[in-house]
Amino acid sequence: MTSSPTVAVVCGSRSDLPVLRGCFDVLDRYGIAWEASVISAHRQPDALGNYVRDAEARGVRLFIGAAGLAAHLPGVLASLTARPVIGVPLDGGALGGADALYSIVQMPPGVPVAAVAIGSAGAKNAAHLAARILALSDARLAVAVEAFRAAQAGGAELGVDPRSEPGTADR
Ligand code: RP5
């Protein structure tokens, strides 16, 4: 690879890709160049090391690692690079993603991973957090982040009547 994206998204399996759709959409919305790869920390550890070294050399500034089950991928990414790593726990097994969340969030001191929520919400927030980190040194991105916050703030609804919402009685 010769291109130089800003963000590298790595997931542990092709089966993880569908839930990451929101991550890619948000990165696109901010105009952040990204690339995605499928490299398992358990199944292809040497390939992961080679990839991170190559990505850094090409100018990748931040890594997003997404994995389910015993989700060591984000932590191994953080062991291979000094650049920020955001970990997305995925719901891939009997424990509903709590297994991946604990794996990602319980990093030893000195090897930090920023953990986001399980599944698609976390996938989107990984991209939003990446934008906020990169915006610290990117004025265009800082404007885009503030524009998103302003648009989101416009969604408040005052004086709603919950009894008029369909299906609320069943919840
Ligand atoms: C993890 O194991 C992957 O990130 C995936 O979430 C899970 C299952 O992988 P596959 O068996 O679908 O390849 O490493």
PDB file of C-alpha atoms and ligand atoms in Angstrom, residues 11-16 40-43 66-71 73 90-92, ligand 1:
ATOM      1  CA  CYS A  11     -10.914  -5.778  12.798  1.00  0.00           C
ATOM      2  CA  GLY A  12     -10.277  -9.349  13.816  1.00  0.00           C
ATOM      3  CA  SER A  13     -12.532 -11.058  11.304  1.00  0.00           C
ATOM      4  CA  ARG A  14     -14.500 -10.411   8.138  1.00  0.00           C
ATOM      5  CA  SER A  15     -17.556 -11.240  10.251  1.00  0.00           C
ATOM      6  CA  ASP A  16     -16.913  -7.979  12.158  1.00  0.00           C
ATOM      7  CA  SER A  40      -6.615 -11.199  13.719  1.00  0.00           C
ATOM      8  CA  ALA A  41      -4.275 -10.635  16.671  1.00  0.00           C
ATOM      9  CA  HIS A  42      -4.569 -14.342  17.438  1.00  0.00           C
ATOM     10  CA  ARG A  43      -4.520 -15.868  13.976  1.00  0.00           C
ATOM     11  CA  ALA A  66     -12.558  -3.822  16.661  1.00  0.00           C
ATOM     12  CA  ALA A  67     -12.964  -7.398  17.805  1.00  0.00           C
ATOM     13  CA  GLY A  68     -15.246  -9.800  19.596  1.00  0.00           C
ATOM     14  CA  LEU A  69     -14.759 -12.704  22.016  1.00  0.00           C
ATOM     15  CA  ALA A  70     -11.292 -12.548  23.688  1.00  0.00           C
ATOM     16  CA  ALA A  71     -10.727  -9.213  21.973  1.00  0.00           C
ATOM     17  CA  LEU A  73      -6.661  -6.840  18.961  1.00  0.00           C
ATOM     18  CA  LEU A  90     -18.124  -6.454  19.401  1.00  0.00           C
ATOM     19  CA  ASP A  91     -20.995  -8.729  20.339  1.00  0.00           C
ATOM     20  CA  GLY A  92     -19.825 -11.981  18.824  1.00  0.00           C
TER      21      GLY A  92
HETATM   22  C1  RP5 B   1     -12.624 -12.288  17.020  1.00  0.00           C
HETATM   23  O1  RP5 B   1     -13.343 -13.445  17.033  1.00  0.00           O
HETATM   24  C2  RP5 B   1     -13.111 -11.530  15.830  1.00  0.00           C
HETATM   25  O2  RP5 B   1     -12.912 -10.155  16.000  1.00  0.00           O
HETATM   26  C3  RP5 B   1     -14.557 -11.894  15.764  1.00  0.00           C
HETATM   27  O3  RP5 B   1     -15.372 -10.920  16.410  1.00  0.00           O
HETATM   28  C4  RP5 B   1     -14.631 -13.201  16.512  1.00  0.00           C
HETATM   29  C5  RP5 B   1     -15.085 -14.359  15.661  1.00  0.00           C
HETATM   30  O4  RP5 B   1     -14.270 -14.432  14.509  1.00  0.00           O
HETATM   31  P1  RP5 B   1     -14.670 -15.420  13.306  1.00  0.00           P
HETATM   32  O5  RP5 B   1     -14.681 -16.803  13.875  1.00  0.00           O
HETATM   33  O6  RP5 B   1     -16.021 -14.967  12.786  1.00  0.00           O
HETATM   34  O7  RP5 B   1     -13.587 -15.221  12.266  1.00  0.00           O
HETATM   35  O8  RP5 B   1     -11.258 -12.517  16.949  1.00  0.00           O
END
